Structures are given as structure tokens and as C-alpha cells.
Tab-separated table of C-alpha atoms in Angstrom:
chain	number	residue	atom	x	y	z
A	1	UNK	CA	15.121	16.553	12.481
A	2	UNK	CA	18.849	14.802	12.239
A	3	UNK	CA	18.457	11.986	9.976
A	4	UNK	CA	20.909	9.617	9.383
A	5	UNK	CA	21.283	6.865	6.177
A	6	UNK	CA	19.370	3.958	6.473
A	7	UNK	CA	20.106	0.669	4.897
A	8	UNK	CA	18.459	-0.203	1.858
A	9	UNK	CA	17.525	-3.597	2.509
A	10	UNK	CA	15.639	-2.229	4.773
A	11	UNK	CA	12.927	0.356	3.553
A	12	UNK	CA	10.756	-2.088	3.164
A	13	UNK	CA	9.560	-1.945	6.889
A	14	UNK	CA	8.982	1.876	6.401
A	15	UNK	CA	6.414	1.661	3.424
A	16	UNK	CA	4.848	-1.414	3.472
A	17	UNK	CA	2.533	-0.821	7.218
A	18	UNK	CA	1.000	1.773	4.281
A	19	UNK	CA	1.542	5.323	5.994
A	20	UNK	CA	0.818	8.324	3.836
A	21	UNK	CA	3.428	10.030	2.109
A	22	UNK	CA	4.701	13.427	1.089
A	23	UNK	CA	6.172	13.851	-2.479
A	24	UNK	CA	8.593	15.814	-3.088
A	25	UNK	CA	9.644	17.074	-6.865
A	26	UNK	CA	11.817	20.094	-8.029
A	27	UNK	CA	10.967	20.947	-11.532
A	28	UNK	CA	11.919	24.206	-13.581
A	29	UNK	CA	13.444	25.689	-10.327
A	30	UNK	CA	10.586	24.767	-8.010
A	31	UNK	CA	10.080	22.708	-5.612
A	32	UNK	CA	6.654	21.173	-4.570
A	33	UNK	CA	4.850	19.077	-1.994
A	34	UNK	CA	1.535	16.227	-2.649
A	35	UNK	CA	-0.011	13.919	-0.221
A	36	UNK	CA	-0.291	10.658	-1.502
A	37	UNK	CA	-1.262	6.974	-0.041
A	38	UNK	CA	-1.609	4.893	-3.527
A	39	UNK	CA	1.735	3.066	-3.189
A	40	UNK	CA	3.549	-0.340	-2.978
A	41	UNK	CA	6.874	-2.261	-2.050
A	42	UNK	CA	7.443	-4.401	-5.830
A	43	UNK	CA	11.307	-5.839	-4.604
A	44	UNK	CA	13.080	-5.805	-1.367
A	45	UNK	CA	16.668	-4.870	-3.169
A	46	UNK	CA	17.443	-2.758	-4.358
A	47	UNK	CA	14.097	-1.503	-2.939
A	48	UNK	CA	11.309	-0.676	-5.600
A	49	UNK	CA	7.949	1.273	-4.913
A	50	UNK	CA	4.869	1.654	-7.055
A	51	UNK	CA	2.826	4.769	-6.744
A	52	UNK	CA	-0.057	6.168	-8.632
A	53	UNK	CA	0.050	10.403	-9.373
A	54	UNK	CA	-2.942	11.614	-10.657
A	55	UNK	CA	-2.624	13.010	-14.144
A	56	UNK	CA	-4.393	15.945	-12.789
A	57	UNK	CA	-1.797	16.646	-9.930
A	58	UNK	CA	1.350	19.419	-10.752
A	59	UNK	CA	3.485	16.764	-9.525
A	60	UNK	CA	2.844	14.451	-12.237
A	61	UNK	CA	4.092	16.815	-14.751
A	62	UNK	CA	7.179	17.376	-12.607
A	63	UNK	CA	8.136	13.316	-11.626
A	64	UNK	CA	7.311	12.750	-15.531
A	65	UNK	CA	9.393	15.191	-16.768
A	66	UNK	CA	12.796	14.667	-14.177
A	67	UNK	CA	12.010	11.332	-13.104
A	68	UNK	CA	12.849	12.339	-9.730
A	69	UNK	CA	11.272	12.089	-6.452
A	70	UNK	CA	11.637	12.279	-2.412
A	71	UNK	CA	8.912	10.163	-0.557
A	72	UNK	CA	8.600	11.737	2.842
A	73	UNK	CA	6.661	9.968	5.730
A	74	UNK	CA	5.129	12.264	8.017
A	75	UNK	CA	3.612	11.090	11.168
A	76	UNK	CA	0.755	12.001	13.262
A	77	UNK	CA	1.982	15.825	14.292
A	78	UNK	CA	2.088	16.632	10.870
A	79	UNK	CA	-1.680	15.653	9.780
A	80	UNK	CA	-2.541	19.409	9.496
A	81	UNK	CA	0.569	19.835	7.477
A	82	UNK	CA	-0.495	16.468	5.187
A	83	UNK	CA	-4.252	17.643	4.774
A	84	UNK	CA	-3.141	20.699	3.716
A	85	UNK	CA	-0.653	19.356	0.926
A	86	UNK	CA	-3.793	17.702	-0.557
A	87	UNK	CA	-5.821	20.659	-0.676
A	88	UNK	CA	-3.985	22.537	-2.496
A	89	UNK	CA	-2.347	22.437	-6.036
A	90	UNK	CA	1.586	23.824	-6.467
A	91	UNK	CA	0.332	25.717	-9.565
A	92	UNK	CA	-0.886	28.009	-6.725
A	93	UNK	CA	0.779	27.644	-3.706
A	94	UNK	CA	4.330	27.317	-2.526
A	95	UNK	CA	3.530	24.557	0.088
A	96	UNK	CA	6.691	24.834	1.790
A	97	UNK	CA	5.680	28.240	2.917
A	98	UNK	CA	2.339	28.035	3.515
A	99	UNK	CA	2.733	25.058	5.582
A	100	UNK	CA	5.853	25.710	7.060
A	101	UNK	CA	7.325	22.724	6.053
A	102	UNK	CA	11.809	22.687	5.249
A	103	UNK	CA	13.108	21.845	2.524
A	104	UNK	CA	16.401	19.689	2.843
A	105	UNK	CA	19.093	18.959	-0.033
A	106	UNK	CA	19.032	15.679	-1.117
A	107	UNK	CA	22.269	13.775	-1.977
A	108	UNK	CA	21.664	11.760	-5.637
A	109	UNK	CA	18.486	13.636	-6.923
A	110	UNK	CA	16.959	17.610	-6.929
A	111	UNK	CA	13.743	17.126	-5.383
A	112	UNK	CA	14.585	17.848	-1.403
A	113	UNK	CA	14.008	16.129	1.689
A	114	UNK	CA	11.842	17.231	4.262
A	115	UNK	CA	12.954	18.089	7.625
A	116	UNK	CA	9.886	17.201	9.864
A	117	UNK	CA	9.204	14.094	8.465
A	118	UNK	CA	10.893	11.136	10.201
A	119	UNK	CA	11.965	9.392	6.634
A	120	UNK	CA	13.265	10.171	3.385
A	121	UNK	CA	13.507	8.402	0.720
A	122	UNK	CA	15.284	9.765	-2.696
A	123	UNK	CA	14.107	7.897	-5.839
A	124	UNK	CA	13.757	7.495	-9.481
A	125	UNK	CA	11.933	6.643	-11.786
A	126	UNK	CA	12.792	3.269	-13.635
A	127	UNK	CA	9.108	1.926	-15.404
A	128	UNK	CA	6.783	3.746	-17.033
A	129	UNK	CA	5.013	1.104	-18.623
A	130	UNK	CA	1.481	1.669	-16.536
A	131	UNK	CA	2.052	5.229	-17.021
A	132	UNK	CA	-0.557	6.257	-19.293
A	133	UNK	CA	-3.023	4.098	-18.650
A	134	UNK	CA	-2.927	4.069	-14.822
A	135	UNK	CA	-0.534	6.806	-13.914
A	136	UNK	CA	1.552	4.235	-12.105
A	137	UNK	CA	5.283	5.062	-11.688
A	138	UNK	CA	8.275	2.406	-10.395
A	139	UNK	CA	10.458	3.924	-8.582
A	140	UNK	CA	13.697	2.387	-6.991
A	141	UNK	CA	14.485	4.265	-3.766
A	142	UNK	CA	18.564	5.186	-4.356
A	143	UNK	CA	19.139	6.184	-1.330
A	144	UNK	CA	16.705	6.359	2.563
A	145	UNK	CA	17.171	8.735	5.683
A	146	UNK	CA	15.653	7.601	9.061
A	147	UNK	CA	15.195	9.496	12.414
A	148	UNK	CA	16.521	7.529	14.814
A	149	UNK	CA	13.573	6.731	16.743
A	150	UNK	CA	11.579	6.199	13.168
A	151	UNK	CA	10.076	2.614	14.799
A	152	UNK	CA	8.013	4.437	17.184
A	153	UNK	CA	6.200	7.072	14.781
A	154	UNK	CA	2.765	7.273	14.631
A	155	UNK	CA	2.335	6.903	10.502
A	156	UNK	CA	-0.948	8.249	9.278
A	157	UNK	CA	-2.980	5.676	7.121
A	158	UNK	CA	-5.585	7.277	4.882
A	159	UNK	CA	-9.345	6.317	5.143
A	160	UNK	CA	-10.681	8.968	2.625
A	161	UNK	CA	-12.770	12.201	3.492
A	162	UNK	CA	-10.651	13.496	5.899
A	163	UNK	CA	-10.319	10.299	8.123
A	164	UNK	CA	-7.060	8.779	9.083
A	165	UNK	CA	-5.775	5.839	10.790
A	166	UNK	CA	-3.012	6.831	13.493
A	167	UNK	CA	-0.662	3.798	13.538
A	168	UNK	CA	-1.394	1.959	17.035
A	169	UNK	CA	1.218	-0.258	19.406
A	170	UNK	CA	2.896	-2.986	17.435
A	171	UNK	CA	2.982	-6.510	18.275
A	172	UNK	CA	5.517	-9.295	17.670
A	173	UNK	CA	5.022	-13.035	16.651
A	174	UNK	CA	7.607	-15.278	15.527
A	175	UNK	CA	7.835	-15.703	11.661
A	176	UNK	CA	9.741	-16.552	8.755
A	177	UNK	CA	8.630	-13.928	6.553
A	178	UNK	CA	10.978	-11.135	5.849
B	1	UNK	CA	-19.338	-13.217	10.525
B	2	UNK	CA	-22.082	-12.491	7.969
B	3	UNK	CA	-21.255	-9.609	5.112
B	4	UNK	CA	-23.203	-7.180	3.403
B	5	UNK	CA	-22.733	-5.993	-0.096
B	6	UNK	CA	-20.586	-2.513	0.075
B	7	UNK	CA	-20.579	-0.167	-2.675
B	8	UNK	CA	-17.696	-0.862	-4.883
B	9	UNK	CA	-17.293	3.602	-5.106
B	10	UNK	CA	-16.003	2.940	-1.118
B	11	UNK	CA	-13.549	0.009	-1.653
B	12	UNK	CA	-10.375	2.188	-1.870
B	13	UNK	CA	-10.870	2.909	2.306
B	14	UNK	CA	-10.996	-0.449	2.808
B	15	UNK	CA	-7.129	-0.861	1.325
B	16	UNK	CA	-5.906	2.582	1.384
B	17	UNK	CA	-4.653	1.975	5.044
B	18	UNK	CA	-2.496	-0.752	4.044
B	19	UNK	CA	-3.614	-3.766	5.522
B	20	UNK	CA	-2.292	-7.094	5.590
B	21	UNK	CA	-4.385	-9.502	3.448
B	22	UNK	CA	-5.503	-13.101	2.870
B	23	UNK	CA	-5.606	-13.815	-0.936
B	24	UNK	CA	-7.683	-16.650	-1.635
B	25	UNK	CA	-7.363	-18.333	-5.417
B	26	UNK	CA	-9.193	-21.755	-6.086
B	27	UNK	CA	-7.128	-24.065	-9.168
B	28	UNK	CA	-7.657	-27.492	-10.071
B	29	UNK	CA	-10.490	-28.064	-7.004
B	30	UNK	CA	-8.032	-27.128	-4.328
B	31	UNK	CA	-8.246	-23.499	-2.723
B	32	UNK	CA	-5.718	-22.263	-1.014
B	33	UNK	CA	-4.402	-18.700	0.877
B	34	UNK	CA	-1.381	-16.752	1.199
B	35	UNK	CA	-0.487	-13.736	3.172
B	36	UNK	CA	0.175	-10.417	1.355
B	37	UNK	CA	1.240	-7.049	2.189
B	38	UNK	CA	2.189	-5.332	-1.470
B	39	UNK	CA	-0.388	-3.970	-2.563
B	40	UNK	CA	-1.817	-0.325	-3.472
B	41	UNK	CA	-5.286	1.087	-4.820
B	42	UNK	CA	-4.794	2.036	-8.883
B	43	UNK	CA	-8.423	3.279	-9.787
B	44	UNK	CA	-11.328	4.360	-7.691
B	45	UNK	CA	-14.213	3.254	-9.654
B	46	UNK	CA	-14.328	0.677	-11.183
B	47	UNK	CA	-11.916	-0.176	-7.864
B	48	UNK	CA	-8.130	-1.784	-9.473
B	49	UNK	CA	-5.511	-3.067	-6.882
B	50	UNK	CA	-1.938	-3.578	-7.863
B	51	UNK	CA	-0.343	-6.557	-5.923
B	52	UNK	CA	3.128	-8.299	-5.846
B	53	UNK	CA	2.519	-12.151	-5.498
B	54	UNK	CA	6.116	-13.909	-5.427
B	55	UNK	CA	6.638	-16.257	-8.513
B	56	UNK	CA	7.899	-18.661	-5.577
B	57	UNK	CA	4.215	-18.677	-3.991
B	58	UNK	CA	1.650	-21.572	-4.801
B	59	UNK	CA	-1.107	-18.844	-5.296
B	60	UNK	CA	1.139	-17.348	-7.804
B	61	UNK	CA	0.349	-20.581	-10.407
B	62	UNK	CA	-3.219	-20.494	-9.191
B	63	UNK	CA	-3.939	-16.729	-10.160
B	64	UNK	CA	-1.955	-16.275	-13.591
B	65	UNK	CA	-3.919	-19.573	-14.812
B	66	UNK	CA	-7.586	-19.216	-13.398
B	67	UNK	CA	-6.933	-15.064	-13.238
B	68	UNK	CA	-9.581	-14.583	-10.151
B	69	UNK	CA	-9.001	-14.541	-6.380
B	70	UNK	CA	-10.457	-12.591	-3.071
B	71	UNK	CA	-8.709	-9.786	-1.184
B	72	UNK	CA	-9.762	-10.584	2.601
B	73	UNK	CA	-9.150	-8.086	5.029
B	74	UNK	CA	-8.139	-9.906	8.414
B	75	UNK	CA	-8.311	-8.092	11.945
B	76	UNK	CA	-5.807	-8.110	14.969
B	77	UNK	CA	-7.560	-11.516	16.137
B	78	UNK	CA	-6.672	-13.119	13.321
B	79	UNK	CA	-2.550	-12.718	13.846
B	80	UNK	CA	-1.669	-15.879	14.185
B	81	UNK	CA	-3.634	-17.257	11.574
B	82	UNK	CA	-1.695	-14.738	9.570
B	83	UNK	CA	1.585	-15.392	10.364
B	84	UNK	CA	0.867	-18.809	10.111
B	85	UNK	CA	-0.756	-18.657	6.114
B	86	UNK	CA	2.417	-16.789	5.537
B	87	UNK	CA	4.873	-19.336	6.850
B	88	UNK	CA	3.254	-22.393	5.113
B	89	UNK	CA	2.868	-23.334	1.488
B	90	UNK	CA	-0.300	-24.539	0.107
B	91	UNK	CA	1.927	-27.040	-1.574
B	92	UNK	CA	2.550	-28.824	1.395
B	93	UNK	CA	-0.932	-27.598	3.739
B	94	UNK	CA	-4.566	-27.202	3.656
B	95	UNK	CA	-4.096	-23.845	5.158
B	96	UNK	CA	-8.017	-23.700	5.722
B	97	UNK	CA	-7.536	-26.709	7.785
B	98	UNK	CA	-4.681	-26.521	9.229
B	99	UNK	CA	-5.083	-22.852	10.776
B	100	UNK	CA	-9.127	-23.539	11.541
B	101	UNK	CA	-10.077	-20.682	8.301
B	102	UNK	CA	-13.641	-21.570	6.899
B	103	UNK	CA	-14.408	-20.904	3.263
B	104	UNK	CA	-17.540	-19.881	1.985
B	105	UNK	CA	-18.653	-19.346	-1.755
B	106	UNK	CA	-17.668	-16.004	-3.288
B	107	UNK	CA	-20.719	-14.740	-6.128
B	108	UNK	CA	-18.639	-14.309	-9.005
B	109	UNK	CA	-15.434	-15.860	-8.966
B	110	UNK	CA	-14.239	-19.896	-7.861
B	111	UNK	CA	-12.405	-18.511	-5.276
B	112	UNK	CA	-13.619	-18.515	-1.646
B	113	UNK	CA	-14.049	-15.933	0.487
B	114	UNK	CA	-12.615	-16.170	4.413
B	115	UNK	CA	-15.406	-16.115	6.853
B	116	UNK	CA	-13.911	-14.915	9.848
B	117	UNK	CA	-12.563	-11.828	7.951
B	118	UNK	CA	-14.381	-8.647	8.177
B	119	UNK	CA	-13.999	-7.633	4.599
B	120	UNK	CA	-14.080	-10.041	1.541
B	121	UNK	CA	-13.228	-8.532	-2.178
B	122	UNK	CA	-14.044	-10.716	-5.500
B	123	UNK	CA	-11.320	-9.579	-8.173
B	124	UNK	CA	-10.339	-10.485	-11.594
B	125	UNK	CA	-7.102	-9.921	-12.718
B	126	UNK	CA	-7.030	-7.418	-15.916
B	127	UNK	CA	-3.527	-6.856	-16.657
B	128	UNK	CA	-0.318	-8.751	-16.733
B	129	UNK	CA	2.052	-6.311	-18.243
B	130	UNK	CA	4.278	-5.659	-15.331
B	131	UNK	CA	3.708	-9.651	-14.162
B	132	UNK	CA	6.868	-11.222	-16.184
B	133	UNK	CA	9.200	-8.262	-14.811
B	134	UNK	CA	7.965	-7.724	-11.175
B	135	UNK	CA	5.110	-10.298	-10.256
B	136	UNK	CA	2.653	-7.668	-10.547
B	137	UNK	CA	-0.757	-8.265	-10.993
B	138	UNK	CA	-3.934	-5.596	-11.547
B	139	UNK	CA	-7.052	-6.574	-10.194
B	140	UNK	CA	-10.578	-5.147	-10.764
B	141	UNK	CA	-12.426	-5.621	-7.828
B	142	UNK	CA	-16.186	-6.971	-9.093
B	143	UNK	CA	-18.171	-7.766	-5.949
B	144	UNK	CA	-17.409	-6.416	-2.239
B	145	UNK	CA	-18.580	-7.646	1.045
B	146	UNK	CA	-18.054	-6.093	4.541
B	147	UNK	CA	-19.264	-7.393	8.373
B	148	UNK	CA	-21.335	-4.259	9.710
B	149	UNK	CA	-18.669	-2.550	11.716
B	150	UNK	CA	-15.622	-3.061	9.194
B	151	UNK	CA	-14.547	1.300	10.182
B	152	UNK	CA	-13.739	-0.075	13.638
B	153	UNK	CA	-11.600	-3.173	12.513
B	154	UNK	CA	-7.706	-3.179	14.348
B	155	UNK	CA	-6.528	-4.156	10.882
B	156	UNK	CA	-2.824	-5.703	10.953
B	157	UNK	CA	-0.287	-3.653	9.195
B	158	UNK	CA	3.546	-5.379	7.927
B	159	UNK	CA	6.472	-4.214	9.763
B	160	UNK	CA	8.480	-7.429	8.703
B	161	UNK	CA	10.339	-9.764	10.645
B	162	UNK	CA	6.926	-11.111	12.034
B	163	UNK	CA	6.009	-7.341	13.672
B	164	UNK	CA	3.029	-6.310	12.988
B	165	UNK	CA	1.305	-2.610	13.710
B	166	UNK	CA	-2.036	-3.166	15.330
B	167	UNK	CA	-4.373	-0.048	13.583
B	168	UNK	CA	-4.798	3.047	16.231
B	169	UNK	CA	-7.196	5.435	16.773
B	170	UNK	CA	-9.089	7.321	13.662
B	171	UNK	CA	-8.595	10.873	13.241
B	172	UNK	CA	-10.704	13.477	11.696
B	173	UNK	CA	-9.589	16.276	9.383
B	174	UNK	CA	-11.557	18.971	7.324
B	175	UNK	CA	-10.478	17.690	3.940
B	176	UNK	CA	-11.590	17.872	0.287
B	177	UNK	CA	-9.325	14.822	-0.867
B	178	UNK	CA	-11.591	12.048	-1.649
């Protein structure tokens, strides 16, 4: 997929429905993959996101130690793809490869972009304050890539055990809240 | 509706999807709700929620001073109602009133829980350390309550700008993730 920049004030749309998420981290010259769905907006602009990273996960070691991160939103094609990211640790397994997923360059950070997933968003960290007792990172999101038809994908939205929520038909009602 | 008590071990499907919620808080014998959309799971068991409630919002004064509220989980039939708790300020409205909500008594905390919503959590808040700096609050949830078919709810999902994504269609994946 093309993606083009998206504007910052913006993101907030993408994250807070609650789709799942692929993390990306580069880290001692490589690059890995998790599936994660324990994550927040905290501000609108510039756009900050909460997530929790298990201590146990080789990303956490990675996003500590470069403070760097791509959040990747996959939709419904890619649930194989997702599933498989959190069944497996990157101590093992290059993910990319066995999952056939692309790794992109990013523009401001090292962990990449990637290529099947509709958004990108490159980040870093800015609080650790939660970090060792919750494993919670803030992140501010520096700079988001869309697809262009990004409104229409059908997000995954995890139920635990395997089940996930496919993102059904929107609906519109008028409102003052951004 | 009438809820059951649902293990507190299962909570984290109940959020993980990234529903919209109704956050009850009770303060100085008025009880009021507010819409909310920021929020992640933190912890499994005991279940913790992070949330963002704007220092702007009435509830905001009600849950830093009396520290207890209830996450209710509202279903595509209860848009409007939605929409409408987050357009109003329980300065100004009896939101229970005003958008025909009916309170009943939660078990362990002041705060009500919302009848017509099909999932009703009793929290306590347990730390404030990111509250000054972001609005962020972390809840323990202490008492759950769910109608009996809560996995087929059409939860309502924030797009912004008063669009809402209706949940789809469950999917099911061989998967050791929890």
C-alpha cells in the first residue's frame, strides 16, 4: 500500500474505535513485530497514546531501550498475519518473514512502517512514569500515514482467546464532541 | 435489563474492543454521567483501566474527590442517549432525566450503575500519578455485572465528529494470546 501523511489533529479517529495494533521496534539492528490492543488516545495535539507492553514481550526491551515505535493498524485481511504476531516471540522468529509482512522506512524514527497495514503511525516515547509498575508507555505520535480509503477498513477489535470483533458499518448523529 | 455477577478474570473482553462508555460518579447526593472513549485495559487480574476524563468535565470534580465511579458499557440502541450525555454537562442537566437513563444501586461504590446498559463495572480509582499532567486516572475494577448475552452486544465504537462504528461480526482464530 501507497500511504500518504495524515494530519495530526487527526489520529485520533484512527485509535480511539480501539482496533488492534502492530508494533513495530528496530533495536540492535533488528526489527520486530507484536500484536497489541491495551492502548489509549491521552491528548488530541499533538496526539498522545498510552499503551501497555508486557515486561515479558522482546518488544519491551526494544521500545525501552530506543524509545521508538511504529503503531500499525491492520484490518480484517490481515487477522492471520495479527494472530500470528502474538504467537510468537522475536527472540525466535523474524516475523517479517515468517508472516510475510514489509517492512517500510520510516521518516523521524528506526522502527519501520508496515506496508499492508492501512495506517502508520511513528512515535516516541515521552513518559515513563507508569513504566515499572504497569508497563505503561506515552507515546506522542510524530508523525501518521493513512491509505486513502483508511475510513472504510474493517479494524479488528480483540475479545481474547482468539475472538475478534470485525469493525461493522458506521453510523452518523449530529454532535458536538470532537 | 437484569445483570449477573461476571468473573472479574473476564473483564478485559468486555473493554478490550474499545467501546464507548457511560461513566457514572455520585458527589454531594447528585449522580451524574459523561460519555468516554479513552480508555485502555492496564492489568488483567485484579482488572485496572486507564481513562482520560477532561479536567473541563463535571465528572472530573466528582471522581478525584469521592475516587469511585461505574464503567457502563452501552449498545447501538443506546446512540442517542450517548451522543446526547456527551453534549450536555451535568452542571447544567440531570442527564438521567433528561435522556430517560435509570439508575440503580451499584454494591460497593455510591455510584449508580445504568440499567439499560448491558455491562455495568464498579471501580475505584488507585492511582493519580499521571492525573495532574494528562487527566489520567487508574481504576481497579471491584465488582462486575453483565445482562446474559453481553458477547452479542453491537457495542458503539468513537470515530469523532459524532460517527460512530456499530461492532461487526466476531471472528474466530486459533490463538494462544489470552
Amino acid at each position: 500500500m501507497t500511504k500518504r501523511v495524515f494530519s495530526l489533529s487527526r489520529v485520533y479517529g484512527l485509535l480511539e474505535p480501539g482496533p488492534v495494533l502492530l508494533l513495530t521496534t528496530a533495536h540492535k539492528g533488528r526489527s520486530n513485530v507484536m500484536t497489541m490492543s491495551w492502548h489509549t488516545m491521552m491528548e488530541f495535539e499533538p496526539p498522545l497514546v498510552g499503551c501497555v507492553v508486557s515486561g515479558r514481550d522482546f518488544s519491551f526491551t526494544a521500545l525501552k531501550a530506543t524509545r521508538q515505535c511504529v503503531l500499525n493498524i491492520p484490518s480484517a485481511g490481515l487477522a492471520r498475519e495479527v494472530v500470528g504476531c502474538g504467537n510468537t516471540s522475536g527472540r525466535k522468529v523474524d516475523k517479517f518473514e515468517a508472516f510475510g509482512l514489509t517492512a517500510q522506512p520510516a521518516s523521524l524514527v528506526d522502527a519501520p512502517l508496515i506496508a499492508e497495514c492501512h495506517a502508520s503511525l511513528e512515535c516516541r516515547v515521552v513518559d515513563t512514569r507508569l513504566l515499572n509498575r504497569y508497563n505503561f508507555f506515552v507515546l506522542e505520535v510524530l508523525k501518521a500515514w493513512v491509505e486513502r480509503d483508511w475510513k472504510d477498513a474493517r479494524t479488528l477489535h480483540h475479545r481474547g482467546r482468539g475472538a475478534f470483533m470485525v469493525a461493522g458499518d458506521t453510523i452518523r448523529l449530529a454532535s458536538k464532541m470532537r
